[in-house]
PDB file of C-alpha atoms in Angstrom:
ATOM      1  CA  MET A  13    -104.029  26.249  40.061  1.00  0.00           C
ATOM      2  CA  GLN A  14    -106.211  24.447  37.529  1.00  0.00           C
ATOM      3  CA  ARG A  15    -109.011  22.216  38.800  1.00  0.00           C
ATOM      4  CA  GLY A  16    -109.639  18.794  37.173  1.00  0.00           C
ATOM      5  CA  SER A  17    -109.577  18.568  33.440  1.00  0.00           C
ATOM      6  CA  ASP A  18    -109.851  21.236  30.795  1.00  0.00           C
ATOM      7  CA  LYS A  19    -111.763  18.814  28.552  1.00  0.00           C
ATOM      8  CA  HIS A  20    -114.935  18.997  30.647  1.00  0.00           C
ATOM      9  CA  GLY A  21    -116.401  21.058  33.428  1.00  0.00           C
ATOM     10  CA  PRO A  22    -116.391  20.881  37.235  1.00  0.00           C
ATOM     11  CA  ARG A  23    -119.674  18.916  37.325  1.00  0.00           C
ATOM     12  CA  MET A  24    -118.176  16.088  35.251  1.00  0.00           C
ATOM     13  CA  ASP A  25    -115.021  16.155  37.405  1.00  0.00           C
ATOM     14  CA  ASP A  26    -117.169  15.713  40.524  1.00  0.00           C
ATOM     15  CA  GLN A  27    -119.132  12.865  38.946  1.00  0.00           C
ATOM     16  CA  GLN A  28    -115.967  11.014  37.941  1.00  0.00           C
ATOM     17  CA  LYS A  29    -114.497  11.576  41.395  1.00  0.00           C
ATOM     18  CA  HIS A  30    -117.626  10.080  42.945  1.00  0.00           C
ATOM     19  CA  GLU A  31    -117.506   7.054  40.634  1.00  0.00           C
ATOM     20  CA  THR A  32    -113.917   6.211  41.600  1.00  0.00           C
ATOM     21  CA  GLU A  33    -114.143   7.104  45.276  1.00  0.00           C
ATOM     22  CA  GLY A  34    -114.656   3.482  46.376  1.00  0.00           C
ATOM     23  CA  MET A  35    -111.517   2.339  44.625  1.00  0.00           C
ATOM     24  CA  VAL A  36    -109.448   5.178  46.037  1.00  0.00           C
ATOM     25  CA  ARG A  37    -110.632   4.712  49.634  1.00  0.00           C
ATOM     26  CA  GLY A  38    -110.790   0.938  49.744  1.00  0.00           C
ATOM     27  CA  GLY A  39    -107.769   0.179  47.625  1.00  0.00           C
ATOM     28  CA  GLY A  40    -109.714  -2.550  45.827  1.00  0.00           C
ATOM     29  CA  SER A  41    -112.359  -3.029  43.229  1.00  0.00           C
ATOM     30  CA  THR A  42    -115.927  -1.814  43.578  1.00  0.00           C
ATOM     31  CA  HIS A  43    -119.105  -3.694  42.841  1.00  0.00           C
ATOM     32  CA  ALA A  44    -119.551  -1.548  39.748  1.00  0.00           C
ATOM     33  CA  GLU A  45    -116.322  -2.910  38.313  1.00  0.00           C
ATOM     34  CA  GLU A  46    -116.905  -6.576  38.981  1.00  0.00           C
ATOM     35  CA  TRP A  47    -116.266  -7.352  35.295  1.00  0.00           C
ATOM     36  CA  LYS A  48    -112.651  -6.207  35.639  1.00  0.00           C
ATOM     37  CA  GLU A  49    -111.807  -8.802  38.266  1.00  0.00           C
ATOM     38  CA  PRO A  50    -109.861 -11.794  36.915  1.00  0.00           C
ATOM     39  CA  GLU A  51    -111.442 -15.224  37.168  1.00  0.00           C
ATOM     40  CA  ALA A  52    -109.906 -17.684  39.578  1.00  0.00           C
ATOM     41  CA  MET A  53    -107.545 -20.162  37.954  1.00  0.00           C
ATOM     42  CA  ARG A  54    -108.686 -23.774  37.802  1.00  0.00           C
ATOM     43  CA  SER A  55    -106.437 -26.430  39.251  1.00  0.00           C
ATOM     44  CA  ALA A  56    -105.083 -29.047  36.862  1.00  0.00           C
ATOM     45  CA  ASP A  57    -107.465 -31.756  38.153  1.00  0.00           C
ATOM     46  CA  GLU A  58    -110.640 -29.652  37.724  1.00  0.00           C
ATOM     47  CA  GLU A  59    -112.667 -30.185  34.574  1.00  0.00           C
ATOM     48  CA  SER A  60    -113.887 -27.282  32.515  1.00  0.00           C
ATOM     49  CA  THR A  61    -117.536 -26.417  33.035  1.00  0.00           C
ATOM     50  CA  GLN A  62    -117.645 -24.204  29.956  1.00  0.00           C
ATOM     51  CA  SER A  63    -120.251 -25.292  27.480  1.00  0.00           C
ATOM     52  CA  TYR A  64    -120.605 -24.316  23.860  1.00  0.00           C
ATOM     53  CA  PRO A  65    -123.750 -24.019  21.774  1.00  0.00           C
ATOM     54  CA  PRO A  66    -124.378 -27.010  19.492  1.00  0.00           C
ATOM     55  CA  GLY A  67    -122.231 -26.777  16.386  1.00  0.00           C
ATOM     56  CA  HIS A  68    -119.794 -24.304  17.985  1.00  0.00           C
ATOM     57  CA  GLU A  69    -117.602 -26.647  19.978  1.00  0.00           C
ATOM     58  CA  PRO A  70    -113.854 -26.088  19.559  1.00  0.00           C
ATOM     59  CA  GLY A  71    -111.897 -28.535  17.456  1.00  0.00           C
ATOM     60  CA  VAL A  72    -111.772 -29.824  13.925  1.00  0.00           C
ATOM     61  CA  PRO A  73    -115.079 -30.184  12.054  1.00  0.00           C
ATOM     62  CA  GLU A  74    -116.053 -33.594  10.738  1.00  0.00           C
ATOM     63  CA  GLY A  75    -114.666 -34.054   7.225  1.00  0.00           C
ATOM     64  CA  MET A  76    -111.569 -31.876   7.826  1.00  0.00           C
ATOM     65  CA  THR A  77    -108.114 -32.346   9.309  1.00  0.00           C
ATOM     66  CA  GLN A  78    -106.305 -29.792  11.464  1.00  0.00           C
ATOM     67  CA  GLN A  79    -104.093 -28.990   8.461  1.00  0.00           C
ATOM     68  CA  ASP A  80    -107.227 -28.374   6.344  1.00  0.00           C
ATOM     69  CA  VAL A  81    -108.532 -25.974   8.982  1.00  0.00           C
ATOM     70  CA  ASP A  82    -105.194 -24.136   9.146  1.00  0.00           C
ATOM     71  CA  VAL A  83    -104.854 -23.786   5.360  1.00  0.00           C
ATOM     72  CA  ARG A  84    -108.448 -22.661   4.927  1.00  0.00           C
ATOM     73  CA  SER A  85    -108.056 -20.149   7.763  1.00  0.00           C
ATOM     74  CA  GLU A  86    -104.938 -18.731   6.149  1.00  0.00           C
ATOM     75  CA  LEU A  87    -106.738 -18.364   2.814  1.00  0.00           C
ATOM     76  CA  ALA A  88    -109.743 -16.734   4.488  1.00  0.00           C
ATOM     77  CA  ARG A  89    -107.471 -14.298   6.305  1.00  0.00           C
ATOM     78  CA  TRP A  90    -106.265 -12.852   3.015  1.00  0.00           C
ATOM     79  CA  LEU A  91    -109.497 -13.151   1.052  1.00  0.00           C
ATOM     80  CA  SER A  92    -111.961 -12.239   3.807  1.00  0.00           C
ATOM     81  CA  ASP A  93    -113.666  -9.136   2.424  1.00  0.00           C
ATOM     82  CA  THR A  94    -114.310 -10.618  -0.997  1.00  0.00           C
ATOM     83  CA  HIS A  95    -117.683  -9.971  -2.600  1.00  0.00           C
ATOM     84  CA  TRP A  96    -119.100 -13.339  -3.655  1.00  0.00           C
ATOM     85  CA  PRO A  97    -119.380 -14.787  -6.232  1.00  0.00           C
ATOM     86  CA  THR A  98    -115.974 -13.834  -7.556  1.00  0.00           C
ATOM     87  CA  SER A  99    -113.487 -14.917 -10.195  1.00  0.00           C
ATOM     88  CA  LYS A 100    -110.025 -16.376  -9.809  1.00  0.00           C
ATOM     89  CA  GLU A 101    -108.563 -13.132 -11.197  1.00  0.00           C
ATOM     90  CA  ASP A 102    -110.384 -11.026  -8.582  1.00  0.00           C
ATOM     91  CA  LEU A 103    -109.209 -13.350  -5.813  1.00  0.00           C
ATOM     92  CA  LEU A 104    -105.622 -13.105  -7.036  1.00  0.00           C
ATOM     93  CA  ARG A 105    -105.748  -9.288  -7.223  1.00  0.00           C
ATOM     94  CA  ARG A 106    -107.239  -9.122  -3.722  1.00  0.00           C
ATOM     95  CA  ALA A 107    -104.558 -11.402  -2.267  1.00  0.00           C
ATOM     96  CA  GLN A 108    -101.802  -9.355  -3.929  1.00  0.00           C
ATOM     97  CA  ARG A 109    -103.282  -6.042  -2.667  1.00  0.00           C
ATOM     98  CA  GLN A 110    -103.495  -7.461   0.846  1.00  0.00           C
ATOM     99  CA  GLY A 111     -99.829  -8.507   0.743  1.00  0.00           C
ATOM    100  CA  ALA A 112    -100.583 -12.218   1.071  1.00  0.00           C
ATOM    101  CA  PRO A 113     -97.593 -14.544   1.443  1.00  0.00           C
ATOM    102  CA  ASP A 114     -96.349 -16.555  -1.547  1.00  0.00           C
ATOM    103  CA  ARG A 115     -98.004 -19.731  -0.244  1.00  0.00           C
ATOM    104  CA  VAL A 116    -101.442 -18.093  -0.453  1.00  0.00           C
ATOM    105  CA  LEU A 117    -100.720 -16.555  -3.863  1.00  0.00           C
ATOM    106  CA  ASP A 118     -99.628 -19.971  -5.148  1.00  0.00           C
ATOM    107  CA  MET A 119    -102.874 -21.572  -3.933  1.00  0.00           C
ATOM    108  CA  VAL A 120    -104.994 -18.872  -5.579  1.00  0.00           C
ATOM    109  CA  GLU A 121    -103.026 -19.201  -8.819  1.00  0.00           C
ATOM    110  CA  ALA A 122    -103.660 -22.972  -8.736  1.00  0.00           C
ATOM    111  CA  LEU A 123    -107.437 -22.429  -8.807  1.00  0.00           C
ATOM    112  CA  PRO A 124    -109.302 -23.213 -12.028  1.00  0.00           C
ATOM    113  CA  ASP A 125    -110.449 -20.249 -14.149  1.00  0.00           C
ATOM    114  CA  ARG A 126    -114.072 -19.913 -12.994  1.00  0.00           C
ATOM    115  CA  ASN A 127    -116.259 -18.078 -10.486  1.00  0.00           C
ATOM    116  CA  PHE A 128    -116.340 -19.155  -6.839  1.00  0.00           C
ATOM    117  CA  GLU A 129    -119.346 -18.908  -4.536  1.00  0.00           C
ATOM    118  CA  ASN A 130    -117.563 -18.918  -1.127  1.00  0.00           C
ATOM    119  CA  MET A 131    -114.522 -20.162   0.791  1.00  0.00           C
ATOM    120  CA  ALA A 132    -115.875 -23.739   0.861  1.00  0.00           C
ATOM    121  CA  ASP A 133    -116.024 -23.670  -2.948  1.00  0.00           C
ATOM    122  CA  ILE A 134    -112.372 -22.543  -3.058  1.00  0.00           C
ATOM    123  CA  ALA A 135    -111.379 -25.233  -0.541  1.00  0.00           C
ATOM    124  CA  GLN A 136    -113.044 -27.963  -2.596  1.00  0.00           C
ATOM    125  CA  SER A 137    -111.308 -26.747  -5.764  1.00  0.00           C
ATOM    126  CA  LEU A 138    -107.956 -26.971  -3.975  1.00  0.00           C
ATOM    127  CA  GLY A 139    -108.682 -30.429  -2.549  1.00  0.00           C
ATOM    128  CA  ILE A 140    -108.919 -29.125   1.008  1.00  0.00           C
ATOM    129  CA  GLY A 141    -111.450 -30.942   3.169  1.00  0.00           C
ATOM    130  CA  VAL A 142    -114.727 -29.189   3.907  1.00  0.00           C
ATOM    131  CA  GLU A 143    -116.898 -29.642   6.946  1.00  0.00           C
ATOM    132  CA  GLN A 144    -119.709 -32.139   6.666  1.00  0.00           C
ATOM    133  CA  GLY A 145    -123.161 -30.703   7.395  1.00  0.00           C
ATOM    134  CA  ARG A 146    -125.089 -31.943  10.428  1.00  0.00           C
ATOM    135  CA  TRP A 147    -128.454 -30.623   9.325  1.00  0.00           C
TER     136      TRP A 147
END
């Protein structure tokens, strides 16, 4: 009869047994695994107490619509690992290599023939709203 695992020795088997002993005996979680316990669900009338750092609140940034955010996110998904600045041709090749959908390829093809500094620069060239700075 083989004891424990053949990937490590008896000492490691004993240590792992000790670490899980509370769960096995008690049938519940241990203090060491507090992070695994699900949070209690809020009732519908309770307000969220979650706070976000300034400038990181969820929602649509000032100067953009939800559609602008969605389109820009879709573009960024397919052009994410681009080395900036980059040309229209490089952006188009990247999108094609990534297997971007026709909608994204059409937007990249509609860009003017010039170099772009970042996604905001691409968004402006396409007439997509860009977030207004709060500096």
